[in-house]
C-alpha cells in the first residue's frame, strides 16, 4: 500500500502511464508493507529510478561488456585506472558522468563481475535521472570494485520475501564448486514481468536461475541454491532530496573504506561482513 502525506495513493497521475511504472505501482499497492511518502514528487522519483535501474540493466546485458573475475578486469584506459585488485579508479581529469556513460558506449573494452555490474547500473540509472551536472557534483572520485559505492547512493538492505521491480536480489549457491568460484551466487535485478536480470546470466525466471546454479554445485551435492529473502535498494528518498539541491551545494561525506576481498559474485550482505570485520 502507498500513502502520500498520510493519505492513500490514488493513481490518477498520467506520469505513471507506462507499463514499467504501472507494474511498480501495482506491486507496491499489493505489497503487505506500507510505503510512505511526503509528496507525490518523492514517489515519482522512486518510480522513475526503479524504471531506470531496469533500463540500465537491459542496456548492460545488451552491451559487449563481459563477466570476469577481478584479476581479469578490464576498462577503457582513457577514463579509468585498473588497480592491481581489479577495481576501476576514475582518472582525475575525467568527469564521472562521462566515464559511466563510456562503460555502455565502449562496452567491448570492459570486463567485470556481477556485484560491480550492479553498482555500475545504479550509477547509470541515477545519472539518467538527475543529469550530468548534479551527478558530477555528487559522485566524484568514483572507484568501482564489488559492492563498494559512493555514500550518496545510500545502499540499503531490507529483509523481505516480497520484492518490487528494480530491487536487487541474490541467488545463493551455498555448495558451489570451488573450481567455479564465480558461481557462488548471482546478483540480479527483478524486472517488471517477474523475471530476473543478471550480468553474465541474462534474463531468467527464479526457477531457471536456481536450476542453473544447481548444475554448478559440488559433485553429488544435494544442497540447492535459493533466492535469499533480502532486497538491496539505493536510498530513493535521500537521492530524491539530493536531486532537489542547488548546484552550488557541496555535500560533506564521511570518508569510506574500500574492502578488497577478491571474491567474485558475492551478495551485499557478504560484502558488509567484510566491512564490519575490519
mmCIF file of C-alpha atoms in Angstrom:
data_model
loop_
_atom_site.group_PDB
_atom_site.id
_atom_site.type_symbol
_atom_site.label_atom_id
_atom_site.label_comp_id
_atom_site.label_asym_id
_atom_site.label_seq_id
_atom_site.Cartn_x
_atom_site.Cartn_y
_atom_site.Cartn_z
ATOM 1 C CA UNK A 1 0.000 0.000 0.000
ATOM 2 C CA UNK A 2 1.125 3.543 -0.762
ATOM 3 C CA UNK A 3 0.427 6.649 1.296
ATOM 4 C CA UNK A 4 1.322 10.241 0.453
ATOM 5 C CA UNK A 5 1.102 12.714 3.338
ATOM 6 C CA UNK A 6 -0.804 10.034 5.317
ATOM 7 C CA UNK A 7 -3.403 9.698 2.552
ATOM 8 C CA UNK A 8 -3.921 6.567 0.407
ATOM 9 C CA UNK A 9 -2.435 6.948 -3.057
ATOM 10 C CA UNK A 10 -4.903 7.211 -5.928
ATOM 11 C CA UNK A 11 -3.396 6.543 -9.343
ATOM 12 C CA UNK A 12 -4.578 9.486 -11.416
ATOM 13 C CA UNK A 13 -1.250 10.961 -12.497
ATOM 14 C CA UNK A 14 -0.658 10.367 -16.241
ATOM 15 C CA UNK A 15 3.069 10.280 -15.428
ATOM 16 C CA UNK A 16 2.572 6.693 -14.262
ATOM 17 C CA UNK A 17 1.046 5.580 -17.541
ATOM 18 C CA UNK A 18 3.972 3.441 -18.757
ATOM 19 C CA UNK A 19 3.955 -0.338 -18.415
ATOM 20 C CA UNK A 20 7.008 -0.449 -16.136
ATOM 21 C CA UNK A 21 5.635 2.343 -13.956
ATOM 22 C CA UNK A 22 2.267 0.571 -13.704
ATOM 23 C CA UNK A 23 3.950 -2.674 -12.739
ATOM 24 C CA UNK A 24 5.891 -0.940 -9.961
ATOM 25 C CA UNK A 25 2.794 0.843 -8.652
ATOM 26 C CA UNK A 26 0.717 -2.345 -8.699
ATOM 27 C CA UNK A 27 3.465 -4.237 -6.858
ATOM 28 C CA UNK A 28 3.601 -1.538 -4.199
ATOM 29 C CA UNK A 29 -0.174 -1.432 -3.824
ATOM 30 C CA UNK A 30 -0.362 -5.232 -3.486
ATOM 31 C CA UNK A 31 2.513 -5.364 -1.027
ATOM 32 C CA UNK A 32 1.989 -6.383 2.623
ATOM 33 C CA UNK A 33 4.186 -3.398 3.500
ATOM 34 C CA UNK A 34 3.282 0.286 3.685
ATOM 35 C CA UNK A 35 5.244 2.745 1.525
ATOM 36 C CA UNK A 36 5.166 6.267 2.935
ATOM 37 C CA UNK A 37 5.988 9.463 1.030
ATOM 38 C CA UNK A 38 5.782 13.105 1.992
ATOM 39 C CA UNK A 39 4.986 14.269 -1.533
ATOM 40 C CA UNK A 40 3.888 12.840 -4.872
ATOM 41 C CA UNK A 41 7.204 14.006 -6.328
ATOM 42 C CA UNK A 42 9.044 11.765 -3.891
ATOM 43 C CA UNK A 43 7.035 8.762 -5.064
ATOM 44 C CA UNK A 44 7.545 9.794 -8.699
ATOM 45 C CA UNK A 45 11.310 9.901 -8.146
ATOM 46 C CA UNK A 46 11.370 6.349 -6.774
ATOM 47 C CA UNK A 47 9.221 5.050 -9.628
ATOM 48 C CA UNK A 48 11.476 6.759 -12.166
ATOM 49 C CA UNK A 49 14.666 5.472 -10.555
ATOM 50 C CA UNK A 50 13.349 1.905 -10.331
ATOM 51 C CA UNK A 51 12.428 2.143 -14.019
ATOM 52 C CA UNK A 52 15.889 3.463 -14.830
ATOM 53 C CA UNK A 53 17.547 0.625 -12.913
ATOM 54 C CA UNK A 54 15.623 -1.844 -15.072
ATOM 55 C CA UNK A 55 16.506 0.044 -18.265
ATOM 56 C CA UNK A 56 20.182 0.297 -17.328
ATOM 57 C CA UNK A 57 20.172 -3.418 -16.530
ATOM 58 C CA UNK A 58 18.860 -4.174 -20.010
ATOM 59 C CA UNK A 59 21.488 -1.860 -21.509
ATOM 60 C CA UNK A 60 24.176 -3.727 -19.574
ATOM 61 C CA UNK A 61 23.267 -7.211 -20.802
ATOM 62 C CA UNK A 62 22.742 -5.949 -24.351
ATOM 63 C CA UNK A 63 26.232 -4.430 -24.326
ATOM 64 C CA UNK A 64 29.526 -6.145 -25.107
ATOM 65 C CA UNK A 65 30.786 -5.865 -21.517
ATOM 66 C CA UNK A 66 31.704 -9.340 -20.275
ATOM 67 C CA UNK A 67 31.747 -11.108 -16.935
ATOM 68 C CA UNK A 68 35.213 -11.703 -15.464
ATOM 69 C CA UNK A 69 36.959 -12.342 -12.170
ATOM 70 C CA UNK A 70 38.680 -9.349 -10.574
ATOM 71 C CA UNK A 71 42.138 -10.402 -11.781
ATOM 72 C CA UNK A 72 40.922 -10.229 -15.385
ATOM 73 C CA UNK A 73 39.002 -6.949 -15.098
ATOM 74 C CA UNK A 74 39.454 -4.508 -17.969
ATOM 75 C CA UNK A 75 38.361 -0.918 -18.595
ATOM 76 C CA UNK A 76 38.860 1.871 -21.098
ATOM 77 C CA UNK A 77 42.249 3.389 -20.136
ATOM 78 C CA UNK A 78 41.076 6.776 -21.362
ATOM 79 C CA UNK A 79 38.765 7.019 -18.339
ATOM 80 C CA UNK A 80 39.901 4.520 -15.701
ATOM 81 C CA UNK A 81 42.966 3.131 -13.998
ATOM 82 C CA UNK A 82 42.595 -0.623 -13.404
ATOM 83 C CA UNK A 83 44.066 -1.309 -9.951
ATOM 84 C CA UNK A 84 46.010 -4.451 -9.039
ATOM 85 C CA UNK A 85 42.892 -5.647 -7.164
ATOM 86 C CA UNK A 86 40.788 -5.379 -10.321
ATOM 87 C CA UNK A 87 38.951 -2.173 -9.441
ATOM 88 C CA UNK A 88 38.368 0.831 -11.697
ATOM 89 C CA UNK A 89 39.660 4.160 -10.370
ATOM 90 C CA UNK A 90 38.344 7.238 -12.152
ATOM 91 C CA UNK A 91 41.128 9.325 -13.666
ATOM 92 C CA UNK A 92 41.364 12.791 -12.064
ATOM 93 C CA UNK A 93 40.869 14.656 -15.359
ATOM 94 C CA UNK A 94 37.674 12.754 -16.243
ATOM 95 C CA UNK A 95 34.115 13.726 -15.359
ATOM 96 C CA UNK A 96 32.229 10.915 -13.541
ATOM 97 C CA UNK A 97 29.203 11.056 -15.857
ATOM 98 C CA UNK A 98 31.373 10.736 -18.957
ATOM 99 C CA UNK A 99 33.168 7.701 -17.535
ATOM 100 C CA UNK A 100 29.955 5.895 -16.566
ATOM 101 C CA UNK A 101 28.456 6.522 -19.995
ATOM 102 C CA UNK A 102 31.605 5.148 -21.627
ATOM 103 C CA UNK A 103 31.040 1.736 -19.991
ATOM 104 C CA UNK A 104 27.923 1.407 -22.130
ATOM 105 C CA UNK A 105 29.265 3.292 -25.186
ATOM 106 C CA UNK A 106 32.561 1.387 -25.493
ATOM 107 C CA UNK A 107 31.427 -1.725 -23.663
ATOM 108 C CA UNK A 108 33.745 -4.049 -25.594
ATOM 109 C CA UNK A 109 36.647 -2.584 -23.577
ATOM 110 C CA UNK A 110 35.130 -3.615 -20.220
ATOM 111 C CA UNK A 111 35.032 -6.795 -18.171
ATOM 112 C CA UNK A 112 33.907 -7.060 -14.524
ATOM 113 C CA UNK A 113 31.974 -9.312 -12.151
ATOM 114 C CA UNK A 114 28.309 -9.131 -11.155
ATOM 115 C CA UNK A 115 28.443 -7.074 -7.942
ATOM 116 C CA UNK A 116 30.433 -4.406 -9.772
ATOM 117 C CA UNK A 117 27.846 -4.577 -12.556
ATOM 118 C CA UNK A 118 25.041 -3.735 -10.108
ATOM 119 C CA UNK A 119 26.886 -0.648 -8.849
ATOM 120 C CA UNK A 120 27.531 0.490 -12.436
ATOM 121 C CA UNK A 121 23.825 0.019 -13.197
ATOM 122 C CA UNK A 122 22.910 2.077 -10.124
ATOM 123 C CA UNK A 123 25.224 4.918 -11.177
ATOM 124 C CA UNK A 124 23.902 4.875 -14.737
ATOM 125 C CA UNK A 125 20.292 4.873 -13.547
ATOM 126 C CA UNK A 126 20.869 7.818 -11.205
ATOM 127 C CA UNK A 127 22.817 9.704 -13.875
ATOM 128 C CA UNK A 128 19.995 9.318 -16.377
ATOM 129 C CA UNK A 129 17.537 10.670 -13.822
ATOM 130 C CA UNK A 130 19.349 13.616 -12.207
ATOM 131 C CA UNK A 131 21.501 14.679 -15.164
ATOM 132 C CA UNK A 132 25.225 15.101 -15.703
ATOM 133 C CA UNK A 133 25.723 18.331 -13.747
ATOM 134 C CA UNK A 134 24.362 17.042 -10.433
ATOM 135 C CA UNK A 135 25.876 13.597 -10.966
ATOM 136 C CA UNK A 136 29.338 15.111 -11.463
ATOM 137 C CA UNK A 137 28.815 17.201 -8.367
ATOM 138 C CA UNK A 138 27.837 14.384 -6.013
ATOM 139 C CA UNK A 139 29.710 11.367 -7.399
ATOM 140 C CA UNK A 140 33.298 12.459 -7.738
ATOM 141 C CA UNK A 141 36.374 10.224 -7.416
ATOM 142 C CA UNK A 142 34.472 7.085 -8.389
ATOM 143 C CA UNK A 143 36.015 3.718 -7.614
ATOM 144 C CA UNK A 144 34.284 0.622 -8.987
ATOM 145 C CA UNK A 145 35.007 -2.584 -7.104
ATOM 146 C CA UNK A 146 32.470 -5.182 -5.992
ATOM 147 C CA UNK A 147 29.770 -3.537 -3.819
ATOM 148 C CA UNK A 148 31.928 -0.520 -2.973
ATOM 149 C CA UNK A 149 29.854 2.608 -3.662
ATOM 150 C CA UNK A 150 29.718 6.325 -3.032
ATOM 151 C CA UNK A 151 27.843 7.055 0.246
ATOM 152 C CA UNK A 152 25.340 9.229 -1.638
ATOM 153 C CA UNK A 153 23.878 6.098 -3.246
ATOM 154 C CA UNK A 154 22.745 5.198 0.271
ATOM 155 C CA UNK A 155 22.604 1.450 -0.413
ATOM 156 C CA UNK A 156 20.220 -0.328 1.960
ATOM 157 C CA UNK A 157 19.212 -3.910 2.659
ATOM 158 C CA UNK A 158 15.668 -4.937 3.568
ATOM 159 C CA UNK A 159 14.768 -8.369 4.896
ATOM 160 C CA UNK A 160 11.744 -9.385 2.866
ATOM 161 C CA UNK A 161 10.287 -12.098 0.682
ATOM 162 C CA UNK A 162 8.242 -9.536 -1.248
ATOM 163 C CA UNK A 163 10.282 -7.825 -3.943
ATOM 164 C CA UNK A 164 9.499 -4.837 -6.142
ATOM 165 C CA UNK A 165 10.599 -4.270 -9.759
ATOM 166 C CA UNK A 166 14.014 -2.636 -9.649
ATOM 167 C CA UNK A 167 15.059 -4.439 -6.454
ATOM 168 C CA UNK A 168 18.379 -6.275 -6.483
ATOM 169 C CA UNK A 169 18.192 -9.804 -5.089
ATOM 170 C CA UNK A 170 20.711 -12.590 -4.569
ATOM 171 C CA UNK A 171 20.520 -16.211 -5.593
ATOM 172 C CA UNK A 172 22.807 -18.004 -3.164
ATOM 173 C CA UNK A 173 24.614 -21.193 -4.156
ATOM 174 C CA UNK A 174 25.902 -22.451 -0.776
ATOM 175 C CA UNK A 175 27.555 -25.588 -2.131
ATOM 176 C CA UNK A 176 29.111 -24.136 -5.283
ATOM 177 C CA UNK A 177 32.000 -25.902 -6.970
ATOM 178 C CA UNK A 178 35.205 -24.249 -5.660
ATOM 179 C CA UNK A 179 36.699 -24.695 -9.116
ATOM 180 C CA UNK A 180 33.998 -22.290 -10.365
ATOM 181 C CA UNK A 181 34.006 -19.557 -7.669
ATOM 182 C CA UNK A 182 32.083 -17.125 -9.861
ATOM 183 C CA UNK A 183 29.018 -19.341 -9.371
ATOM 184 C CA UNK A 184 28.876 -18.875 -5.596
ATOM 185 C CA UNK A 185 25.709 -16.913 -6.406
ATOM 186 C CA UNK A 186 24.175 -14.314 -8.683
ATOM 187 C CA UNK A 187 23.155 -10.715 -8.082
ATOM 188 C CA UNK A 188 20.087 -9.980 -10.174
ATOM 189 C CA UNK A 189 17.516 -7.246 -10.788
ATOM 190 C CA UNK A 190 13.818 -8.048 -10.562
ATOM 191 C CA UNK A 191 12.123 -6.963 -13.796
ATOM 192 C CA UNK A 192 8.557 -5.745 -14.215
ATOM 193 C CA UNK A 193 7.440 -9.124 -15.607
ATOM 194 C CA UNK A 194 8.729 -11.123 -12.623
ATOM 195 C CA UNK A 195 11.891 -12.411 -14.276
ATOM 196 C CA UNK A 196 15.441 -11.643 -13.139
ATOM 197 C CA UNK A 197 18.315 -9.965 -14.972
ATOM 198 C CA UNK A 198 21.930 -10.745 -14.126
ATOM 199 C CA UNK A 199 25.329 -9.808 -15.561
ATOM 200 C CA UNK A 200 26.692 -12.995 -17.084
ATOM 201 C CA UNK A 201 23.416 -14.919 -16.874
ATOM 202 C CA UNK A 202 20.992 -12.760 -18.861
ATOM 203 C CA UNK A 203 17.255 -12.886 -18.118
ATOM 204 C CA UNK A 204 15.756 -15.908 -16.362
ATOM 205 C CA UNK A 205 12.908 -16.908 -14.109
ATOM 206 C CA UNK A 206 13.747 -17.674 -10.485
ATOM 207 C CA UNK A 207 13.310 -21.387 -11.211
ATOM 208 C CA UNK A 208 15.711 -21.223 -14.163
ATOM 209 C CA UNK A 209 18.301 -19.317 -12.121
ATOM 210 C CA UNK A 210 18.160 -21.855 -9.308
ATOM 211 C CA UNK A 211 18.280 -24.775 -11.737
ATOM 212 C CA UNK A 212 21.360 -23.361 -13.423
ATOM 213 C CA UNK A 213 23.183 -22.743 -10.127
ATOM 214 C CA UNK A 214 22.333 -26.278 -9.014
ATOM 215 C CA UNK A 215 24.096 -27.553 -12.110
ATOM 216 C CA UNK A 216 27.360 -25.910 -10.997
ATOM 217 C CA UNK A 217 27.360 -27.223 -7.422
ATOM 218 C CA UNK A 218 29.921 -29.602 -5.999
ATOM 219 C CA UNK A 219 29.640 -33.087 -7.494
ATOM 220 C CA UNK A 220 26.971 -35.172 -5.724
ATOM 221 C CA UNK A 221 25.748 -32.198 -3.691
ATOM 222 C CA UNK A 222 22.081 -32.125 -2.684
ATOM 223 C CA UNK A 223 22.127 -28.614 -1.193
ATOM 224 C CA UNK A 224 20.055 -26.461 -3.523
ATOM 225 C CA UNK A 225 20.650 -22.882 -4.499
ATOM 226 C CA UNK A 226 17.924 -20.495 -3.345
ATOM 227 C CA UNK A 227 16.679 -16.924 -3.516
ATOM 228 C CA UNK A 228 17.662 -15.063 -0.345
ATOM 229 C CA UNK A 229 14.989 -13.051 1.468
ATOM 230 C CA UNK A 230 16.859 -9.765 1.183
ATOM 231 C CA UNK A 231 16.318 -6.832 -1.180
ATOM 232 C CA UNK A 232 19.050 -4.306 -1.930
ATOM 233 C CA UNK A 233 17.985 -0.776 -2.840
ATOM 234 C CA UNK A 234 19.566 2.655 -3.135
ATOM 235 C CA UNK A 235 18.121 5.262 -0.800
ATOM 236 C CA UNK A 236 15.347 6.611 -3.014
ATOM 237 C CA UNK A 237 14.318 9.253 -0.503
ATOM 238 C CA UNK A 238 17.838 10.585 0.028
ATOM 239 C CA UNK A 239 18.607 10.645 -3.688
ATOM 240 C CA UNK A 240 15.328 12.452 -4.277
ATOM 241 C CA UNK A 241 16.427 15.111 -1.796
ATOM 242 C CA UNK A 242 19.837 15.404 -3.479
ATOM 243 C CA UNK A 243 18.167 15.920 -6.853
ATOM 244 C CA UNK A 244 16.390 18.990 -5.484
ATOM 245 C CA UNK A 245 19.536 20.710 -4.185
ATOM 246 C CA UNK A 246 21.110 23.708 -5.833
ATOM 247 C CA UNK A 247 24.204 23.140 -7.930
ATOM 248 C CA UNK A 248 26.246 25.292 -5.545
ATOM 249 C CA UNK A 249 25.591 22.871 -2.664
ATOM 250 C CA UNK A 250 28.544 20.743 -1.574
ATOM 251 C CA UNK A 251 27.959 17.583 0.438
ATOM 252 C CA UNK A 252 30.160 16.659 3.365
ATOM 253 C CA UNK A 253 30.777 12.941 3.088
ATOM 254 C CA UNK A 254 32.134 10.627 5.727
ATOM 255 C CA UNK A 255 35.334 9.019 4.382
ATOM 256 C CA UNK A 256 34.605 5.473 3.327
ATOM 257 C CA UNK A 257 36.858 2.430 3.241
ATOM 258 C CA UNK A 258 37.425 0.200 0.229
ATOM 259 C CA UNK A 259 37.213 -3.502 1.095
ATOM 260 C CA UNK A 260 39.293 -5.580 -1.323
ATOM 261 C CA UNK A 261 38.283 -9.222 -0.922
ATOM 262 C CA UNK A 262 38.894 -10.998 -4.268
ATOM 263 C CA UNK A 263 35.615 -12.958 -4.024
ATOM 264 C CA UNK A 264 33.552 -12.825 -7.195
ATOM 265 C CA UNK A 265 29.757 -12.724 -7.256
ATOM 266 C CA UNK A 266 29.169 -12.081 -3.566
ATOM 267 C CA UNK A 267 25.977 -10.668 -2.069
ATOM 268 C CA UNK A 268 25.814 -7.228 -0.487
ATOM 269 C CA UNK A 269 25.399 -8.899 2.927
ATOM 270 C CA UNK A 270 28.593 -10.881 2.297
ATOM 271 C CA UNK A 271 30.371 -7.638 1.419
ATOM 272 C CA UNK A 272 29.139 -5.995 4.630
ATOM 273 C CA UNK A 273 30.530 -8.888 6.657
ATOM 274 C CA UNK A 274 33.993 -7.950 5.392
ATOM 275 C CA UNK A 275 33.334 -4.289 6.069
ATOM 276 C CA UNK A 276 32.324 -4.778 9.702
ATOM 277 C CA UNK A 277 35.159 -7.205 10.410
ATOM 278 C CA UNK A 278 37.880 -4.598 9.884
#
